[in-house]
PDB file of C-alpha atoms in Angstrom:
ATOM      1  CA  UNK A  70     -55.890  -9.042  52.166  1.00  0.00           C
ATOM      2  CA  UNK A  71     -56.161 -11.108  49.539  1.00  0.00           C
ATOM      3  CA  UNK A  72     -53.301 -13.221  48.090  1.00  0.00           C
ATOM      4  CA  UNK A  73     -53.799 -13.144  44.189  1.00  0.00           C
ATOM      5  CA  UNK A  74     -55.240 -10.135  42.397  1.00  0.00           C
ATOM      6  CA  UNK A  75     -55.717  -9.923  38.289  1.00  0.00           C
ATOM      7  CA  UNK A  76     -54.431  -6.775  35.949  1.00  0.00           C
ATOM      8  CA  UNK A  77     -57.665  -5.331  34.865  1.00  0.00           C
ATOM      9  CA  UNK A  78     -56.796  -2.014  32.942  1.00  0.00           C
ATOM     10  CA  UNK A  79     -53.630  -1.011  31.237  1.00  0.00           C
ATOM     11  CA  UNK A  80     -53.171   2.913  30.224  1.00  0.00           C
ATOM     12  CA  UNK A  81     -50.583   4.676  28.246  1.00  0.00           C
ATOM     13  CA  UNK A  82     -50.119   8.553  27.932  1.00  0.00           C
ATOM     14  CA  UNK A  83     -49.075   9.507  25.074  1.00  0.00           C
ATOM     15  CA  UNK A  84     -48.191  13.014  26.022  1.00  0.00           C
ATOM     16  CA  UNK A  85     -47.561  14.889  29.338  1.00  0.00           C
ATOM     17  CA  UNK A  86     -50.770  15.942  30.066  1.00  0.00           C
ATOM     18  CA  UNK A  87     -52.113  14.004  27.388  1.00  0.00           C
ATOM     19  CA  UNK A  88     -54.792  11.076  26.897  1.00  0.00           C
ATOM     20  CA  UNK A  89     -54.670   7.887  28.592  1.00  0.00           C
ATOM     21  CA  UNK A  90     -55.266   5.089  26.323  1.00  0.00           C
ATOM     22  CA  UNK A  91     -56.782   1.817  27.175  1.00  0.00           C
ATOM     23  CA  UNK A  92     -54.209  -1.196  25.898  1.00  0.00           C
ATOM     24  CA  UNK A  93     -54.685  -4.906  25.841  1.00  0.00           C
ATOM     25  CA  UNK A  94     -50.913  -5.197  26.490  1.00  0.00           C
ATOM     26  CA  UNK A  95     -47.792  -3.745  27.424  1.00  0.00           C
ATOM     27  CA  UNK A  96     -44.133  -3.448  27.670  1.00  0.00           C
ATOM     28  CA  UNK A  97     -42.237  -3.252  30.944  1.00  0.00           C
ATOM     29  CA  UNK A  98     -38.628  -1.956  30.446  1.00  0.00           C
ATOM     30  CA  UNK A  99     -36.685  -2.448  33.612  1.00  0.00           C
ATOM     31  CA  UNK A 100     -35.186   1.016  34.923  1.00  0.00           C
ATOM     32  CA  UNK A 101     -37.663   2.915  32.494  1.00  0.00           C
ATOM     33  CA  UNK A 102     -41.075   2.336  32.933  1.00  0.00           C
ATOM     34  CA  UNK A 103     -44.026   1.332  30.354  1.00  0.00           C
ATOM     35  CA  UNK A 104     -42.658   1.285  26.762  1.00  0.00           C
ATOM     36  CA  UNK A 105     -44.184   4.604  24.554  1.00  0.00           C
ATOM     37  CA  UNK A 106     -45.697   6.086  27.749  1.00  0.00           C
ATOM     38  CA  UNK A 107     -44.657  10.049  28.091  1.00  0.00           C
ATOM     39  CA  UNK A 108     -43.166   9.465  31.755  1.00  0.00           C
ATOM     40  CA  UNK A 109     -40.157   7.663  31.500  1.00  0.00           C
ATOM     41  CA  UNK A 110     -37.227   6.832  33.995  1.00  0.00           C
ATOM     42  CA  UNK A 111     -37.203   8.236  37.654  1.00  0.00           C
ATOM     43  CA  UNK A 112     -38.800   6.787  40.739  1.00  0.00           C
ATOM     44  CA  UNK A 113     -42.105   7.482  39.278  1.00  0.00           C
ATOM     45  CA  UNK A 114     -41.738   4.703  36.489  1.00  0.00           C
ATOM     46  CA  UNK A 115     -45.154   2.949  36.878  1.00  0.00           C
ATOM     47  CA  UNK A 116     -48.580   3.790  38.964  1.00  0.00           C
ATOM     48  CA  UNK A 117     -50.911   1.847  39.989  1.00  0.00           C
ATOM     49  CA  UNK A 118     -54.004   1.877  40.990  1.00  0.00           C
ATOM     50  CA  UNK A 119     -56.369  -0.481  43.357  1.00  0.00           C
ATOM     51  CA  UNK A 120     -59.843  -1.053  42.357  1.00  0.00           C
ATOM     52  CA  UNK A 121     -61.410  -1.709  45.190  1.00  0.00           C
ATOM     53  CA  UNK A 122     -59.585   1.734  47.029  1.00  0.00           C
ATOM     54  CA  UNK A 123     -60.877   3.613  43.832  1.00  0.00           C
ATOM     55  CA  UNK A 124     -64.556   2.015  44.307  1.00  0.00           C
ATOM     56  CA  UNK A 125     -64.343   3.429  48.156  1.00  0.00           C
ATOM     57  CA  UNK A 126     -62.871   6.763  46.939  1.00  0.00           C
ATOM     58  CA  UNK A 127     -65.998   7.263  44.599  1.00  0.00           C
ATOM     59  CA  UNK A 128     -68.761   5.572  46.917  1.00  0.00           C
ATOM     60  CA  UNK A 129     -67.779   8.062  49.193  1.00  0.00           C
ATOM     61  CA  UNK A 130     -68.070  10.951  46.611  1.00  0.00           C
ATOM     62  CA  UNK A 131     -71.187   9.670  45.366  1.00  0.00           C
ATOM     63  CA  UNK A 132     -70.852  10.275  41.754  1.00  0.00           C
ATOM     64  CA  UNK A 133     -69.236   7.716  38.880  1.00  0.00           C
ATOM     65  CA  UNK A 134     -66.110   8.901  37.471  1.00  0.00           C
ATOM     66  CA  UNK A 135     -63.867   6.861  34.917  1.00  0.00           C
ATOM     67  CA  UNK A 136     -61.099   5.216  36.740  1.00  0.00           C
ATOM     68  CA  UNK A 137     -59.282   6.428  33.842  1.00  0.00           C
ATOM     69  CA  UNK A 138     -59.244   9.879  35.480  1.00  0.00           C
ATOM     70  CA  UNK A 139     -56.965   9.096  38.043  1.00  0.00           C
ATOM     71  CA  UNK A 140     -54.158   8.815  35.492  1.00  0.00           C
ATOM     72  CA  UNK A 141     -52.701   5.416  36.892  1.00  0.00           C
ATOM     73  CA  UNK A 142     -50.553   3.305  34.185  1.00  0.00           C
ATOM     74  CA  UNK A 143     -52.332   0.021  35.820  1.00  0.00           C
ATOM     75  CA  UNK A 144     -55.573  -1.338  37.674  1.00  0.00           C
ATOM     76  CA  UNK A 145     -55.129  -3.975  39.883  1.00  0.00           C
ATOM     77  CA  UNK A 146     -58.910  -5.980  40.661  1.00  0.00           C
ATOM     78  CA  UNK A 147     -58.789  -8.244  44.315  1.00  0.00           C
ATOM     79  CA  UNK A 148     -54.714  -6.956  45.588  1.00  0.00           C
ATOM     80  CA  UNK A 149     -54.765  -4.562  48.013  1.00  0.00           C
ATOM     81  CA  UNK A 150     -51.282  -2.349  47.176  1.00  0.00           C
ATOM     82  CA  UNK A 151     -51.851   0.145  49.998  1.00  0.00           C
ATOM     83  CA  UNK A 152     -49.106  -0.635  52.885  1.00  0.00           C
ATOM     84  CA  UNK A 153     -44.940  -0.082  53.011  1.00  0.00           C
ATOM     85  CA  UNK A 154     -43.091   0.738  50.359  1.00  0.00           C
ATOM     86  CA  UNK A 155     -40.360  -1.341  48.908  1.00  0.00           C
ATOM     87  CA  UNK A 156     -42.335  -4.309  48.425  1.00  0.00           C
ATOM     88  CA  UNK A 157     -41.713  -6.620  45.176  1.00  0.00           C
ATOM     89  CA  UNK A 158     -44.897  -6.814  43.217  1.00  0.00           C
ATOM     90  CA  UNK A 159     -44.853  -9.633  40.331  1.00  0.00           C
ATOM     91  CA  UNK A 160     -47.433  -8.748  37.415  1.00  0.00           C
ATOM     92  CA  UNK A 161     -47.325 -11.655  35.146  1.00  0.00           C
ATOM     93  CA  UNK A 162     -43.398 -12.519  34.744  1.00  0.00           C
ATOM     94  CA  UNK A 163     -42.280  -9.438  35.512  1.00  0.00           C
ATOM     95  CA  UNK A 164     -41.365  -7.236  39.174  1.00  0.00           C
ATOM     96  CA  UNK A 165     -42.094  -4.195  40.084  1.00  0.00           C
ATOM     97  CA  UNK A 166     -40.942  -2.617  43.835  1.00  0.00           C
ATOM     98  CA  UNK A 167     -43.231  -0.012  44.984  1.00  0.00           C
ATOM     99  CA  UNK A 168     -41.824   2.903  46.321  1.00  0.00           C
ATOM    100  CA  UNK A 169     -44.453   4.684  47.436  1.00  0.00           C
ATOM    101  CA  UNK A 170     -47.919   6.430  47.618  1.00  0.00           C
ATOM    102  CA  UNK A 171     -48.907   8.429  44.492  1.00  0.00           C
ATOM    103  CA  UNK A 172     -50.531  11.448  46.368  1.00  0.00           C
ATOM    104  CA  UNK A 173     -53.674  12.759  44.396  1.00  0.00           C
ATOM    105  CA  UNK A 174     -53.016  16.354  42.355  1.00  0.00           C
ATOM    106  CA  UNK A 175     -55.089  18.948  41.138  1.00  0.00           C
ATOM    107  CA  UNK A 176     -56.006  17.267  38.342  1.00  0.00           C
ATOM    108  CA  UNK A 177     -58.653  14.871  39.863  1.00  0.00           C
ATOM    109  CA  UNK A 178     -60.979  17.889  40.887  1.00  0.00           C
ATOM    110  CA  UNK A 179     -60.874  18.472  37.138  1.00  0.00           C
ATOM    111  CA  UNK A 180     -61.995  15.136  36.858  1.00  0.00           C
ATOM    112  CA  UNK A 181     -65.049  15.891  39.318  1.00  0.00           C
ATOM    113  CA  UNK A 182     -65.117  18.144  41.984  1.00  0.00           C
ATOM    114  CA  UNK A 183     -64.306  16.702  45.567  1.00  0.00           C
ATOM    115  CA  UNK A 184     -62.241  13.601  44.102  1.00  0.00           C
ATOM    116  CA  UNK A 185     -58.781  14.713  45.067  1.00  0.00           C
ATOM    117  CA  UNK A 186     -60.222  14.750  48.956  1.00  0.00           C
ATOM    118  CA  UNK A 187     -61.835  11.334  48.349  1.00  0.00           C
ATOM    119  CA  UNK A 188     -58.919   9.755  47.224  1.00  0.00           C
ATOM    120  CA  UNK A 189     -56.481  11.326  49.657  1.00  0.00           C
ATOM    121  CA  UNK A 190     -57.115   9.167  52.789  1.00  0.00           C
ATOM    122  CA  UNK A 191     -55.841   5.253  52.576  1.00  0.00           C
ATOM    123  CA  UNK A 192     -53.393   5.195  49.353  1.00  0.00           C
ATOM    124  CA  UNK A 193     -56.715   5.213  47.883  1.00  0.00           C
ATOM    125  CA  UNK A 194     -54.903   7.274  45.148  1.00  0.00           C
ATOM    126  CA  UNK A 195     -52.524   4.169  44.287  1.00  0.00           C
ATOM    127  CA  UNK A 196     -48.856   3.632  44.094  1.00  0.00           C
ATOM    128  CA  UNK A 197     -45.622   4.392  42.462  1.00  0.00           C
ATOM    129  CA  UNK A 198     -43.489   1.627  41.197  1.00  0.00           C
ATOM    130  CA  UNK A 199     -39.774   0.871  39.317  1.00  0.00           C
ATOM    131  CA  UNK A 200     -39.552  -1.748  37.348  1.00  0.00           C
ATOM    132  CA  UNK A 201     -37.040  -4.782  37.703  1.00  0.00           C
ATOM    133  CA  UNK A 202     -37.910  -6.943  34.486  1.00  0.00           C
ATOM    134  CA  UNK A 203     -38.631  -6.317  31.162  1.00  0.00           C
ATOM    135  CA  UNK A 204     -40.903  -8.313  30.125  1.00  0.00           C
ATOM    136  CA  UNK A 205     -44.456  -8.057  28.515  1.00  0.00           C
ATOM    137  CA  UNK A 206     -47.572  -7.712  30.452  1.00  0.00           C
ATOM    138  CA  UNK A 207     -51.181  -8.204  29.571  1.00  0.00           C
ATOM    139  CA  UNK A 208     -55.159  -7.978  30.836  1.00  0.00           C
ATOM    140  CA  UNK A 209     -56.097 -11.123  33.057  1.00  0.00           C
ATOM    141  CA  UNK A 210     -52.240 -11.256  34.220  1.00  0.00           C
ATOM    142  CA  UNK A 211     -52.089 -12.513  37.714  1.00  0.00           C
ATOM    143  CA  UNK A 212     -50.625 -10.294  40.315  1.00  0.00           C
ATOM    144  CA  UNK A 213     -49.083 -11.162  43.861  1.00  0.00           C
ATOM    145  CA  UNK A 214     -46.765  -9.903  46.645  1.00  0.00           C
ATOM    146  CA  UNK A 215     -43.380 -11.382  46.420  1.00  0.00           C
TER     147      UNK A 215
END
């Protein structure tokens, strides 16, 4: 496992159900999630997403689809975030504690057929965090366990 990883992507959805827009930047609000994203509050306040578990996920279905389709907030490059939940991850300045495996839906077969299986096994589907810190957050931000 490596011991540094980088934020690669940031994503915000606008609407439930809605687009997920590629951002340079972001704001973390502690107890709320990414600032003018649609899902706000609750234990589902961030998701994540590792690259390298995505890259297995669509090796292993054999055809290229967006990571953008999974409908994380966050891709994490060289940070494995599969393992237990309640860990501290620090993004930048600010903490996040994962609380726990974001199980693929529905919506990735939309995405291409077979991806919800492909994604299933591993946390290859990500993680769910809270946020600790507000605090701003941007591409090339390092990220590490705490």
């Amino acid at each position: 496992m490596a011991d540094d990883g980088v934020l690669a992507k940031i994503w915000i959805k606008r609407a439930k159900l809605g687009p997920m827009d590629e951002q340079p930047t972001a704001r973390l609000v502690a107890g709320r999630g990414l600032a003018d994203n649609a899902d706000q509050g609750g234990r589902r306040q961030v998701t994540l997403l590792d690259d390298a578990a995505w890259q297995r996920a669509i090796d292993e279905l054999g055809v290229e689809v967006d990571p953008r389709a999974r409908r994380a907030n966050l891709l994490i490059r060289g940070l494995t975030l599969a393992g237990p939940r309640f860990r501290v991850l620090r993004i930048g300045d600010c903490r996040l504690r994962v609380l726990g495996e974001t199980r693929p839906c529905e919506r990735m077969d939309e995405a291409s057929p077979g991806l919800r299986a492909a994604l299933s096994p591993e946390w290859r589907g990500g993680v769910f965090a809270e946020v600790l810190d507000d605090g701003e957050i941007r591409l090339g931000d390092a990220v590490r366990w705490e």
